[in-house]
CSV table of C-alpha atoms in Angstrom, one decimal:
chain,number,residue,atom,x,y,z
A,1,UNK,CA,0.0,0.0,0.0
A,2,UNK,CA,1.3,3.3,-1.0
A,3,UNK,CA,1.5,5.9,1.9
A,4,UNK,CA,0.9,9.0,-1.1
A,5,UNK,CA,-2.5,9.4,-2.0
A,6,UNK,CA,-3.8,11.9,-4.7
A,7,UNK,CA,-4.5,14.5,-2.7
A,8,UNK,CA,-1.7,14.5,-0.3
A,9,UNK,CA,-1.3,18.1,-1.8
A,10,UNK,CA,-4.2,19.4,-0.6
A,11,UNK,CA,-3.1,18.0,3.4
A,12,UNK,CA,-1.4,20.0,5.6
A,13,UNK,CA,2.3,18.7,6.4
A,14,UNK,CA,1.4,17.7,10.1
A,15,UNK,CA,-1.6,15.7,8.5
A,16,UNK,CA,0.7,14.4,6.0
A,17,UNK,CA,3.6,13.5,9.0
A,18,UNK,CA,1.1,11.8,11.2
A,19,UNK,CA,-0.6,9.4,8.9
A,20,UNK,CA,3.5,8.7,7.3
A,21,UNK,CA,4.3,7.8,10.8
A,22,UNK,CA,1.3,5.7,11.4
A,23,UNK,CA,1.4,3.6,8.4
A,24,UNK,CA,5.5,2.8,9.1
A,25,UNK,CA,5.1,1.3,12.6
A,26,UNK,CA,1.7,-0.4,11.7
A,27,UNK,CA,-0.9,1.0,13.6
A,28,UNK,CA,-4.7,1.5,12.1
A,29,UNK,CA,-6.4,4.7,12.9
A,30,UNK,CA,-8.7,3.3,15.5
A,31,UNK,CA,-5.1,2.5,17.4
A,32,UNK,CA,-3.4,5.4,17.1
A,33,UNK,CA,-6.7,7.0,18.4
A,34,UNK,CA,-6.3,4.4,22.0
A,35,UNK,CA,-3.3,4.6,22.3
A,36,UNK,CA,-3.4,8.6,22.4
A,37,UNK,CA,-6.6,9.3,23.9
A,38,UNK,CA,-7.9,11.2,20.8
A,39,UNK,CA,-11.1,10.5,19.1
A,40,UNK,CA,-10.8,8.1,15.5
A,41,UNK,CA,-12.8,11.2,14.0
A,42,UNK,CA,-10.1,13.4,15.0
A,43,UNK,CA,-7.3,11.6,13.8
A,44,UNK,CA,-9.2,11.0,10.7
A,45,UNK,CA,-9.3,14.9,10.1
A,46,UNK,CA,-6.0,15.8,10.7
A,47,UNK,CA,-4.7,13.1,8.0
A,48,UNK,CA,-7.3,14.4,5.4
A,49,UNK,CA,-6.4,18.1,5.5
A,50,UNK,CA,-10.0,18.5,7.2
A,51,UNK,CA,-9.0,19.7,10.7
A,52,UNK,CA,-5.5,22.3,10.2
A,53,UNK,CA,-4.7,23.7,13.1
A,54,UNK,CA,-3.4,21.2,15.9
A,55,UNK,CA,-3.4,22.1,19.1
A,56,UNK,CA,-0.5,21.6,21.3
A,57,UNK,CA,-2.0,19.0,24.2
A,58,UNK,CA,-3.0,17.1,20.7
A,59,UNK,CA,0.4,17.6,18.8
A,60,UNK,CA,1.8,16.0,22.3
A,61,UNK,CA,-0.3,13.2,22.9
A,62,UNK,CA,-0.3,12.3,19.4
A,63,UNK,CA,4.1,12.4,19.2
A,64,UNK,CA,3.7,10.1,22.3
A,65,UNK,CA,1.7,7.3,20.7
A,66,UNK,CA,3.9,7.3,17.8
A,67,UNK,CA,7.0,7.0,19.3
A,68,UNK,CA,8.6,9.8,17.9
A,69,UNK,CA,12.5,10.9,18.2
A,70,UNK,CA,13.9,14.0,19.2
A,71,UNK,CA,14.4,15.2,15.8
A,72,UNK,CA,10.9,13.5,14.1
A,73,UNK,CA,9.0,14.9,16.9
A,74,UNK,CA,10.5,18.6,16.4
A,75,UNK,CA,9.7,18.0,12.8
A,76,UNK,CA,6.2,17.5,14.0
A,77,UNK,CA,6.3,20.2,16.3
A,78,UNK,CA,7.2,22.8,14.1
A,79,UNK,CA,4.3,21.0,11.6
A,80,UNK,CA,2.0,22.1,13.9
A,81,UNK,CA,2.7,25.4,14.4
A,82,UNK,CA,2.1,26.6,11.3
A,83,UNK,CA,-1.6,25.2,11.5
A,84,UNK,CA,-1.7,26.9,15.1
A,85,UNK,CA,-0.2,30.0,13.2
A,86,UNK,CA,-3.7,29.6,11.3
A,87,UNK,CA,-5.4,29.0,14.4
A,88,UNK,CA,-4.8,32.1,15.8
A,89,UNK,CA,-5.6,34.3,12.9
A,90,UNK,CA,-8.8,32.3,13.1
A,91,UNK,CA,-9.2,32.4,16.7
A,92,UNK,CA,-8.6,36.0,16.5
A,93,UNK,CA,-11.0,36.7,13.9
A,94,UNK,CA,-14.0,34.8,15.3
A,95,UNK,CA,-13.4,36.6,18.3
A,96,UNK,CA,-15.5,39.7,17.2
A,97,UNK,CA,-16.4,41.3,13.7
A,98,UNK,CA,-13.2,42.8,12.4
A,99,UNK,CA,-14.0,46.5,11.7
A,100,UNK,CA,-13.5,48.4,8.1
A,101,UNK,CA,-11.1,51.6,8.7
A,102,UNK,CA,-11.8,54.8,10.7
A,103,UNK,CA,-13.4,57.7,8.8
A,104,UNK,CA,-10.8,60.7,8.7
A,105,UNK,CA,-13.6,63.1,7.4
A,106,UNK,CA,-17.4,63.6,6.8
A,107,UNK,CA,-19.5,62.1,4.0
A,108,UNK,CA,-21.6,64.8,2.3
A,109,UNK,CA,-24.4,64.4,0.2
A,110,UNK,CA,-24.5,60.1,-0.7
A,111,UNK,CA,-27.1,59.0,1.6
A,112,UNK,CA,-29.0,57.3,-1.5
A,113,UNK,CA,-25.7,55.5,-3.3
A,114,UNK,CA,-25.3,54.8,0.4
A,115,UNK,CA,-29.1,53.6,1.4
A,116,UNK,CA,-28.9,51.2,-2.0
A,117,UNK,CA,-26.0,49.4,-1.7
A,118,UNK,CA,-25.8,49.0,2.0
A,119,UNK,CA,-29.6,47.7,1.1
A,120,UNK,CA,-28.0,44.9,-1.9
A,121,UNK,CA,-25.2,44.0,-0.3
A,122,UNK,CA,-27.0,43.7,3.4
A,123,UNK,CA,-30.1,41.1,2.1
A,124,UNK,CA,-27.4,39.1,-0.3
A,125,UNK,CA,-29.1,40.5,-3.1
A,126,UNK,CA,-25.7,41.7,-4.7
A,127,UNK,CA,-22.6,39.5,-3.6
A,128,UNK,CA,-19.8,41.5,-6.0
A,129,UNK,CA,-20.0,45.0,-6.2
A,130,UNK,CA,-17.5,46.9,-8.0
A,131,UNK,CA,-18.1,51.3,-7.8
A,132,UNK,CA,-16.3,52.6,-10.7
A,133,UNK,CA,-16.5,56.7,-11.6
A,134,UNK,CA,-14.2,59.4,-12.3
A,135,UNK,CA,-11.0,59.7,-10.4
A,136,UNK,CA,-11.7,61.5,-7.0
A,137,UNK,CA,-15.8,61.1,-7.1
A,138,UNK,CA,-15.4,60.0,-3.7
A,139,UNK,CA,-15.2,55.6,-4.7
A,140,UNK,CA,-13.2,54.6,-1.6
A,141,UNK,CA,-15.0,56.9,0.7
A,142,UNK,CA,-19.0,55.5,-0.3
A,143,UNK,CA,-17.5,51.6,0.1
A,144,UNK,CA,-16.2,52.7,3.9
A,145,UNK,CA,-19.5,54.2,4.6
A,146,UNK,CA,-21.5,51.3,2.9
A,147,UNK,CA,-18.8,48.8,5.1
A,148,UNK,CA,-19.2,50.8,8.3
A,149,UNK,CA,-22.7,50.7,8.4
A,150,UNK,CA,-22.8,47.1,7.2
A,151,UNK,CA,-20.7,46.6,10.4
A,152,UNK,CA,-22.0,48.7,13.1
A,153,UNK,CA,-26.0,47.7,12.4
A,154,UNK,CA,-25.4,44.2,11.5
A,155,UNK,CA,-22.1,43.3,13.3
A,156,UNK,CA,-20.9,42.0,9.7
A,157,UNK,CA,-17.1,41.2,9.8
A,158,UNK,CA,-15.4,43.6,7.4
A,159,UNK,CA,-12.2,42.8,5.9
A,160,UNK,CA,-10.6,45.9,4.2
A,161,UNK,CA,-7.6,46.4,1.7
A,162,UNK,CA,-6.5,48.9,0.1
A,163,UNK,CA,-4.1,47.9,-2.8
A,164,UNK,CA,-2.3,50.8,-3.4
A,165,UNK,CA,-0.5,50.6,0.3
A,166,UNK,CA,2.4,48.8,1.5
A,167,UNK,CA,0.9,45.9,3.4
A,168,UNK,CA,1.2,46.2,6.9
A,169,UNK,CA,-1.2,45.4,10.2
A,170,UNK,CA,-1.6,42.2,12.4
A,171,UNK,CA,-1.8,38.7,11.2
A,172,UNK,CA,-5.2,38.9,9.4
A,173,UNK,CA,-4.5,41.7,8.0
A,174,UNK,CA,-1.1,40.7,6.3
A,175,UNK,CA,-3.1,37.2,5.1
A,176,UNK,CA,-5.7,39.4,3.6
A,177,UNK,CA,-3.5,41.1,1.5
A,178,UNK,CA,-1.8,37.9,0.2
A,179,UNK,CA,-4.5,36.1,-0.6
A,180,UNK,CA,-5.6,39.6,-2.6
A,181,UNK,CA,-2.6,39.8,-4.6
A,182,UNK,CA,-2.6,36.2,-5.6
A,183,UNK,CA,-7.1,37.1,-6.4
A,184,UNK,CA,-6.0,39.5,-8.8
A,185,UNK,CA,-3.2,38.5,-10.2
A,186,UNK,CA,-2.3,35.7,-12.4
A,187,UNK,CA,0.0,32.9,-11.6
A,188,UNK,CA,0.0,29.6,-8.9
A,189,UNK,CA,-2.9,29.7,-6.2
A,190,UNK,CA,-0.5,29.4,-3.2
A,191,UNK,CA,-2.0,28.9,0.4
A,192,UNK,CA,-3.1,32.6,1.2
A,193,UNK,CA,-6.6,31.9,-0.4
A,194,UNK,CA,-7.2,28.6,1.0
A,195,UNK,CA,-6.0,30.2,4.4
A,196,UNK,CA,-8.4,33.1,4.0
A,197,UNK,CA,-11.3,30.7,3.1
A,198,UNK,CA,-10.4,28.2,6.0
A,199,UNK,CA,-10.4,31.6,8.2
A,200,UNK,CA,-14.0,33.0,6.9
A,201,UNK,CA,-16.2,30.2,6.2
A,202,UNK,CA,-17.9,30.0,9.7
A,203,UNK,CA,-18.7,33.7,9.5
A,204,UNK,CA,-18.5,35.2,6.1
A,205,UNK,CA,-17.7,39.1,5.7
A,206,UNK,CA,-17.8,41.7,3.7
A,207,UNK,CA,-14.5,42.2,1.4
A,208,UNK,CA,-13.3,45.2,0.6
A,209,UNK,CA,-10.5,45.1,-2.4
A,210,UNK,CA,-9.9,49.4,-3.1
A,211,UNK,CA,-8.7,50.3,-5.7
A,212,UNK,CA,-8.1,47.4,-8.0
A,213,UNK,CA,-5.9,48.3,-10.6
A,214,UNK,CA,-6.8,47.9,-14.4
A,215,UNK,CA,-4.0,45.2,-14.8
A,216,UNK,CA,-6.2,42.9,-12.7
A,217,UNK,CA,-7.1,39.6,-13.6
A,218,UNK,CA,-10.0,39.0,-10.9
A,219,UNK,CA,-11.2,35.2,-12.5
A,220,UNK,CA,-10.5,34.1,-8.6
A,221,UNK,CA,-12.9,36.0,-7.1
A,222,UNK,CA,-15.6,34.0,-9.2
A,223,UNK,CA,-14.1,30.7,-6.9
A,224,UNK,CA,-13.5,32.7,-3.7
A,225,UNK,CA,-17.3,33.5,-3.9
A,226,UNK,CA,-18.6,29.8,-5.0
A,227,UNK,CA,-16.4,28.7,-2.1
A,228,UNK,CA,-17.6,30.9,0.7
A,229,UNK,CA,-21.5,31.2,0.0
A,230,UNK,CA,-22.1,33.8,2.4
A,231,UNK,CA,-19.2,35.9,1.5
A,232,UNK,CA,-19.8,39.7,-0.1
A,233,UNK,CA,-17.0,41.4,-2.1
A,234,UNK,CA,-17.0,45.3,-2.9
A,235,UNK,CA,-14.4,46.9,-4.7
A,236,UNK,CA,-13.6,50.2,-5.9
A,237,UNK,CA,-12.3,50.4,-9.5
A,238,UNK,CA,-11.6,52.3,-12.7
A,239,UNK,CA,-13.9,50.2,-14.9
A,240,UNK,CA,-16.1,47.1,-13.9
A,241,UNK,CA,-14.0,44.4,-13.5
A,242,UNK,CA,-15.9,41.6,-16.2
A,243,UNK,CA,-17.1,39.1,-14.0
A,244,UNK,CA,-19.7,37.3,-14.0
A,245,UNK,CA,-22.7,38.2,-11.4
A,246,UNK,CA,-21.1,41.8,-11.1
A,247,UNK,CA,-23.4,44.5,-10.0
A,248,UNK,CA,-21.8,47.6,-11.6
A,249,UNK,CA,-22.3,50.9,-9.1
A,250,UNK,CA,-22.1,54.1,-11.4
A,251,UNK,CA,-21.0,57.2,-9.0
A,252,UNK,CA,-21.6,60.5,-10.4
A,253,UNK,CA,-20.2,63.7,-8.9
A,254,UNK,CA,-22.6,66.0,-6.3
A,255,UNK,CA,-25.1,67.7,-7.8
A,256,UNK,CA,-25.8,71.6,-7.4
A,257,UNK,CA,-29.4,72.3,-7.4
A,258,UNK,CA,-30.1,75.7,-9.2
A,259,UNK,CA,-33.2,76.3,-7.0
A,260,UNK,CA,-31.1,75.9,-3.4
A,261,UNK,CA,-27.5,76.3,-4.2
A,262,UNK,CA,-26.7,76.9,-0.7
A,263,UNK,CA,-28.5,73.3,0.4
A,264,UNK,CA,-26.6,71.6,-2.8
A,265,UNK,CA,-24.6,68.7,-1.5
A,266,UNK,CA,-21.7,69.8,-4.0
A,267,UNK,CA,-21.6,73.7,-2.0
A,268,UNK,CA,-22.4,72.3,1.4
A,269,UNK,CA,-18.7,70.2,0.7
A,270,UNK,CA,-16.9,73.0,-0.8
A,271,UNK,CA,-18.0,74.8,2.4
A,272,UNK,CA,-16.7,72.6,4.6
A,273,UNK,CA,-13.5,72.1,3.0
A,274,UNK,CA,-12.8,76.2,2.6
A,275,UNK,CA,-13.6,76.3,6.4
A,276,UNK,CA,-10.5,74.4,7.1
A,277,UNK,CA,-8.0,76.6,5.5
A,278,UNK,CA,-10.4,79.7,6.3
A,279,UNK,CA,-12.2,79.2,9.8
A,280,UNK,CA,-13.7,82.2,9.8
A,281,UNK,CA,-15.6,82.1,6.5
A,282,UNK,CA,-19.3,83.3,6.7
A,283,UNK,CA,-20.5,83.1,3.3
A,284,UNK,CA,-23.2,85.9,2.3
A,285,UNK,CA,-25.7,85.4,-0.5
A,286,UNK,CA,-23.0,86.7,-3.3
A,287,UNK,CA,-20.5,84.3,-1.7
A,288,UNK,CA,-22.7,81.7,-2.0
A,289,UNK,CA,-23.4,81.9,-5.8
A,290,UNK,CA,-19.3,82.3,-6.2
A,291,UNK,CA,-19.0,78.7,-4.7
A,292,UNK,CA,-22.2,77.2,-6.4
A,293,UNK,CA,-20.5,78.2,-9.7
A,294,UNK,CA,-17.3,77.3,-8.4
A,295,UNK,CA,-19.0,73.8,-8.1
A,296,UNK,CA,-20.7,73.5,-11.3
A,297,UNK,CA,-17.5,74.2,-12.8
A,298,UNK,CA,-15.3,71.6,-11.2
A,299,UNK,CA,-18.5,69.2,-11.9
A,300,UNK,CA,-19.4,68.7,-8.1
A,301,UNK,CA,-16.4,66.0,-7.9
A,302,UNK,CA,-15.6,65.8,-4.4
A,303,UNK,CA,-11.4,65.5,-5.3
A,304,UNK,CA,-11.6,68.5,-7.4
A,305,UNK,CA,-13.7,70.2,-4.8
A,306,UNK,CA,-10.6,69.6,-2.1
A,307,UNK,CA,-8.1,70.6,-4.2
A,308,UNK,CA,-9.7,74.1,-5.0
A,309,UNK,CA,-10.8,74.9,-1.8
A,310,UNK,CA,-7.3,74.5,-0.9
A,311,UNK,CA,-6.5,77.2,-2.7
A,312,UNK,CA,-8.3,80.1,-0.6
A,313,UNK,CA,-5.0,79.8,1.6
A,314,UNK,CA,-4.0,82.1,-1.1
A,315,UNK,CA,-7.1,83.7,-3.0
A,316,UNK,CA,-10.3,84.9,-2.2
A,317,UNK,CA,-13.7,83.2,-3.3
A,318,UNK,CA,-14.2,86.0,-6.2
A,319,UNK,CA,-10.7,85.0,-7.5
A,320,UNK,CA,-10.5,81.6,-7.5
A,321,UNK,CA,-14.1,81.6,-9.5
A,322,UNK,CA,-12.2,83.6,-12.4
A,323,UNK,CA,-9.2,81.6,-12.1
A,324,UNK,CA,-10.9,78.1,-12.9
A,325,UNK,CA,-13.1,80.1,-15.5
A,326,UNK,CA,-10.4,82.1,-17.9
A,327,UNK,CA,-9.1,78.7,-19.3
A,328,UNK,CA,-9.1,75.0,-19.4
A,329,UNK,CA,-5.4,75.0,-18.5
A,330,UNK,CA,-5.8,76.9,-15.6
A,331,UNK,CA,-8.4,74.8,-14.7
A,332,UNK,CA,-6.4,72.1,-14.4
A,333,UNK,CA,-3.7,73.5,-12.7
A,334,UNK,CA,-5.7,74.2,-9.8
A,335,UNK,CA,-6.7,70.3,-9.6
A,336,UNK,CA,-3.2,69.4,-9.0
A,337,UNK,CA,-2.8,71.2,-5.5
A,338,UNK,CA,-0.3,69.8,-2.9
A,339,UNK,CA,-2.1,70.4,-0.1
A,340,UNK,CA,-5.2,68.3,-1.2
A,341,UNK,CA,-3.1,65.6,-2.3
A,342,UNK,CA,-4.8,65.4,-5.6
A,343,UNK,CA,-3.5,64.8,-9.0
A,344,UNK,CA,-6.3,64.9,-10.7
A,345,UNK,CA,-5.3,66.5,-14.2
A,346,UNK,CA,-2.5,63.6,-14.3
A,347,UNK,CA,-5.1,61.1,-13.9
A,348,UNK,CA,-7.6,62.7,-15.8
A,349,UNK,CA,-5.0,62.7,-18.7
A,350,UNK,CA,-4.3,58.6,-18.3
A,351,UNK,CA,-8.0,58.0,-18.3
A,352,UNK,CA,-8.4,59.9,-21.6
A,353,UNK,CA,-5.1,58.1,-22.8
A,354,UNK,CA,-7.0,54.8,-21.9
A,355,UNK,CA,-9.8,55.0,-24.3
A,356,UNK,CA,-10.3,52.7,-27.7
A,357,UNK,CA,-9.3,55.2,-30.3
A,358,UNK,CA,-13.1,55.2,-31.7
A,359,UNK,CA,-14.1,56.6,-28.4
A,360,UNK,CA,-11.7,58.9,-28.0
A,361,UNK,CA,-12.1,60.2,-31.5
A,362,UNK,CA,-16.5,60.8,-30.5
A,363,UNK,CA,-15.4,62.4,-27.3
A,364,UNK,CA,-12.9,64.5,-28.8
A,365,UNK,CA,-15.7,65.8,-31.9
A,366,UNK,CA,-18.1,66.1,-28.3
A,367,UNK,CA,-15.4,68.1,-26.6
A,368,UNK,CA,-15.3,70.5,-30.0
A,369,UNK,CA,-19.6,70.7,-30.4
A,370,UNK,CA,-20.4,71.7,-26.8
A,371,UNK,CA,-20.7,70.5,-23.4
A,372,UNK,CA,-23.7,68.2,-23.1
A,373,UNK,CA,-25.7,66.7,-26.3
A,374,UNK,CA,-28.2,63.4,-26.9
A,375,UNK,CA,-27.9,60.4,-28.6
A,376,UNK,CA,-29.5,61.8,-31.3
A,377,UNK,CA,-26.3,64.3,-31.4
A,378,UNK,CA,-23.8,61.2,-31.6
A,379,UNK,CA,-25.8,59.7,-34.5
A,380,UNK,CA,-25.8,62.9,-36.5
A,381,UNK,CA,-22.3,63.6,-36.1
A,382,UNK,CA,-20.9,60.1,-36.5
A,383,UNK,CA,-23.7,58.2,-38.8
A,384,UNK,CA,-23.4,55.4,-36.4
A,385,UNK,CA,-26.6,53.2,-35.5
A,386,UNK,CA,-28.5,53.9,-32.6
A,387,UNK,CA,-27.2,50.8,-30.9
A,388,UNK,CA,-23.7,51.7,-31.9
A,389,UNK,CA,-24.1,55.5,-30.6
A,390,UNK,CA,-25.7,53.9,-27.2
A,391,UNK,CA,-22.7,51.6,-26.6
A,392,UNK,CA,-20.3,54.0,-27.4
A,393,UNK,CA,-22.1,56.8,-24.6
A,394,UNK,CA,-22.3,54.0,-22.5
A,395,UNK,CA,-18.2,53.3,-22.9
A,396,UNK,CA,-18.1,57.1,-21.8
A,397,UNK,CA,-20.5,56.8,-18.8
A,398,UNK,CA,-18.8,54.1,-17.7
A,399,UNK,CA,-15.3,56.2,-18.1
A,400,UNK,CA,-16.9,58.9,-15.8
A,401,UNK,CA,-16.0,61.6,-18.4
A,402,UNK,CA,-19.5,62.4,-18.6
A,403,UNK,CA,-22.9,62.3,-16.5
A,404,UNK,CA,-26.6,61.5,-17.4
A,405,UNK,CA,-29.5,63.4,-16.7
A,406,UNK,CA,-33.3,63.6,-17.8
A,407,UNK,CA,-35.1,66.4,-19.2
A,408,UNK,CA,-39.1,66.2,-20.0
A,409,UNK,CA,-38.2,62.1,-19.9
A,410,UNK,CA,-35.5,62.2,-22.4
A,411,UNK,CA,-31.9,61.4,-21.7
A,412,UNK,CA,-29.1,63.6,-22.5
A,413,UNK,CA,-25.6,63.9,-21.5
A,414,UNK,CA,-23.9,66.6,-19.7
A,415,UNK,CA,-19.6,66.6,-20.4
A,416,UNK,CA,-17.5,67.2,-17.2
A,417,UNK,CA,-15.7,70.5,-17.6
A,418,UNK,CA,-13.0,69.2,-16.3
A,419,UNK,CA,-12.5,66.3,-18.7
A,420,UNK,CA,-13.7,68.2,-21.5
A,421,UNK,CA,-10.8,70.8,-20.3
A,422,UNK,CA,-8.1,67.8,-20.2
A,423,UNK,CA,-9.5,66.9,-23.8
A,424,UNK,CA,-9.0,70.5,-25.2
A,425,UNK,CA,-5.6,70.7,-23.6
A,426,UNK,CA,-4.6,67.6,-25.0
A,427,UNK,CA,-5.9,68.4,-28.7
A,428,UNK,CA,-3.6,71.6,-28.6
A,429,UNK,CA,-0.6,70.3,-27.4
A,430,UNK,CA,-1.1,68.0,-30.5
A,431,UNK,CA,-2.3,70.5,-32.7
């Protein structure tokens, strides 16, 4: 009788050491279960990869039936820890619902977005979310709302990572991030993801991958999901990520009503932001209409809104209007402000870069007509088909270089300033 079997693989090595030591002095499974005190179920487990994580009274009582050596039972020994490695990342976690990251500043204005997904993702009606949009629409800042409220009215475990920093944190956190890098990228499974399943099964979470980059390749998280039936994923992305049973969250910028501008959520940010580089602003009427056009020029996109509230350090409300009016460069110039840590005319520029040359070349003619037209519009000026014309202002949409909106129940498109701005600068640098 062989001692391999075909899925030795899939067995832990202190599985794999037991039933190798077993089967060379002789002894059934039912024996080496008297002669250690241990239940035939148990021993069962551990030599199929079923049970993982050892613990030490067991690793002990087991080594003493066997007969082991000094040097075969450290071998065994140091088996076991890694499984009680895993134990205690599992212990730890089943402890209490691991927490999403502290808020450093207040959500304005996305109390629907919010209300809908928390609603999908809280029932199980949606199990992979991705929230795509424009650079700095505020992406990472609706999933930790949507994840904090997940966890503080349901106690739902949530597992956060964001993929653009160093990895870092306690023992879940550090297996987390593994097992996301090896989710998104191709190449061998290694342990990290069965780890992360064996950890989560009992009590499923709520995943949180921010900021997946477009290199991805997410097939995994198809398997990670069929393998953990209660598990939820959200992530935060430039474009939906292909998969299949994806819910797609559109998030357009704030939106500045033109019959409350003061009560707009887009002004209402801008306020607060100004407030911390001027404390003692107290906007009057005219002030008020400087910001709401101040707003509607940056699009109501929380980033931009940062970055050029920054700038009242130096410039008063009535100047920085004119400034981000006299010229799509100078627009853009005031997107890219140090304090806010925004670079938002660099990524605005990649995401342009990024688009299939056919819709590049429609938003480009767009950029040239005007700033918001219909789908009528796109069929006139590029004799496509209607469907043609609707997938190619969906490809745009889904970009977030522009923005629906509904007038007397007919769709029409509205172009961002500042993308159309990026677009303009880009065609005269070429031109």
């Amino acid at each position: 009788m062989s001692i391999a079997t075909a899925t030795d693989e899939d067995v832990p090595l202190f599985g794999r050491l037991v039933r190798q030591h077993r089967v060379r002095i002789r002894l059934t499974q039912r024996e080496l279960a008297d002669f250690s005190t241990i239940s035939v179920r148990a021993i069962r487990d551990l030599e199929q990869g079923r049970a993982r994580r050892p613990r030490q009274d067991t690793v002990r009582l087991i080594a003493d039936a066997l007969r082991l050596g000094p040097r075969a039972r450290a071998d065994l020994e140091a088996a076991a820890t890694e499984g009680r490695t895993g134990w205690a990342v599992k212990a730890g976690y089943e402890a209490g619902p691991a927490a999403p990251p502290l808020a450093t500043d207040l959500q304005v204005g996305r109390e629907a977005e919010t209300a809908v997904l928390y609603g999908e993702l809280a029932t199980g009606a949606e199990r992979l979310v991705t929230v795509i949009g424009i650079d700095g629409v505020g992406r990472t800042r609706l999933a930790l709302e949507v994840a904090t409220r997940l966890h503080t009215t349901g106690g739902t475990p949530v597992l956060w990572c964001t993929l653009a920093e160093p990895a870092g944190g306690d023992r879940l956190a550090a297996l987390v991030r593994a097992a996301a890098e090896q989710l998104l990228h191709p190449g061998p499974a290694t342990d990290d993801i069965a780890a992360l399943v064996e950890t989560i099964a009992d009590r499923p979470p709520l995943l949180v991958l921010d900021g997946v980059p477009a290199t991805a390749d997410p097939g995994r998280l198809v398997t990670l999901l069929r393998d953990v039936p209660g598990l939820r994923v959200m992530t935060t992305a430039d474009r939906p990520l292909g998969l299949p049973g994806e819910r797609t969250f559109l998030l357009n910028p704030l939106t500045v009503d033109e019959t409350d501008p003061a009560g707009s959520p887009a002004v209402q940010l801008f306020l607060n932001r100004a407030r911390r580089v001027r404390p003692d602003l107290d906007p009057d009427p005219a002030d008020l209409d400087l910001m709401a056009g101040i707003c509607r020029r940056l699009d109501g996109v929380p980033g931009a809104l940062h970055a050029a509230a920054s700038w009242l350090i130096v410039y008063d409300l009535a100047t920085l209007h004119r400034c981000l009016h006299d010229d799509p460069a100078t627009l853009l110039n005031h997107l890219t402000s140090p304090d806010a840590g925004a670079g938002l005319r660099e990524a605005l520029e990649r995401r342009l870069a990024g688009l299939p040359a056919a819709d590049r070349d429609l938003f480009e003619a767009l950029c040239r007509r005007g700033d918001s037209f219909d789908l009528t519009d796109v069929t006139t000026l590029t004799g496509w088909s209607l469907p043609d014309s609707g997938r190619a202002v969906r490809a745009l949409l889904l970009h977030g270089l522009i923005r629906p909106a509904y007038r007397a129940g007919q769709a029409w498109f509205r172009i961002l300033h500042t993308a159309r701005a990026a677009q303009l600068c880009a065609a005269s640098i070429r031109g």
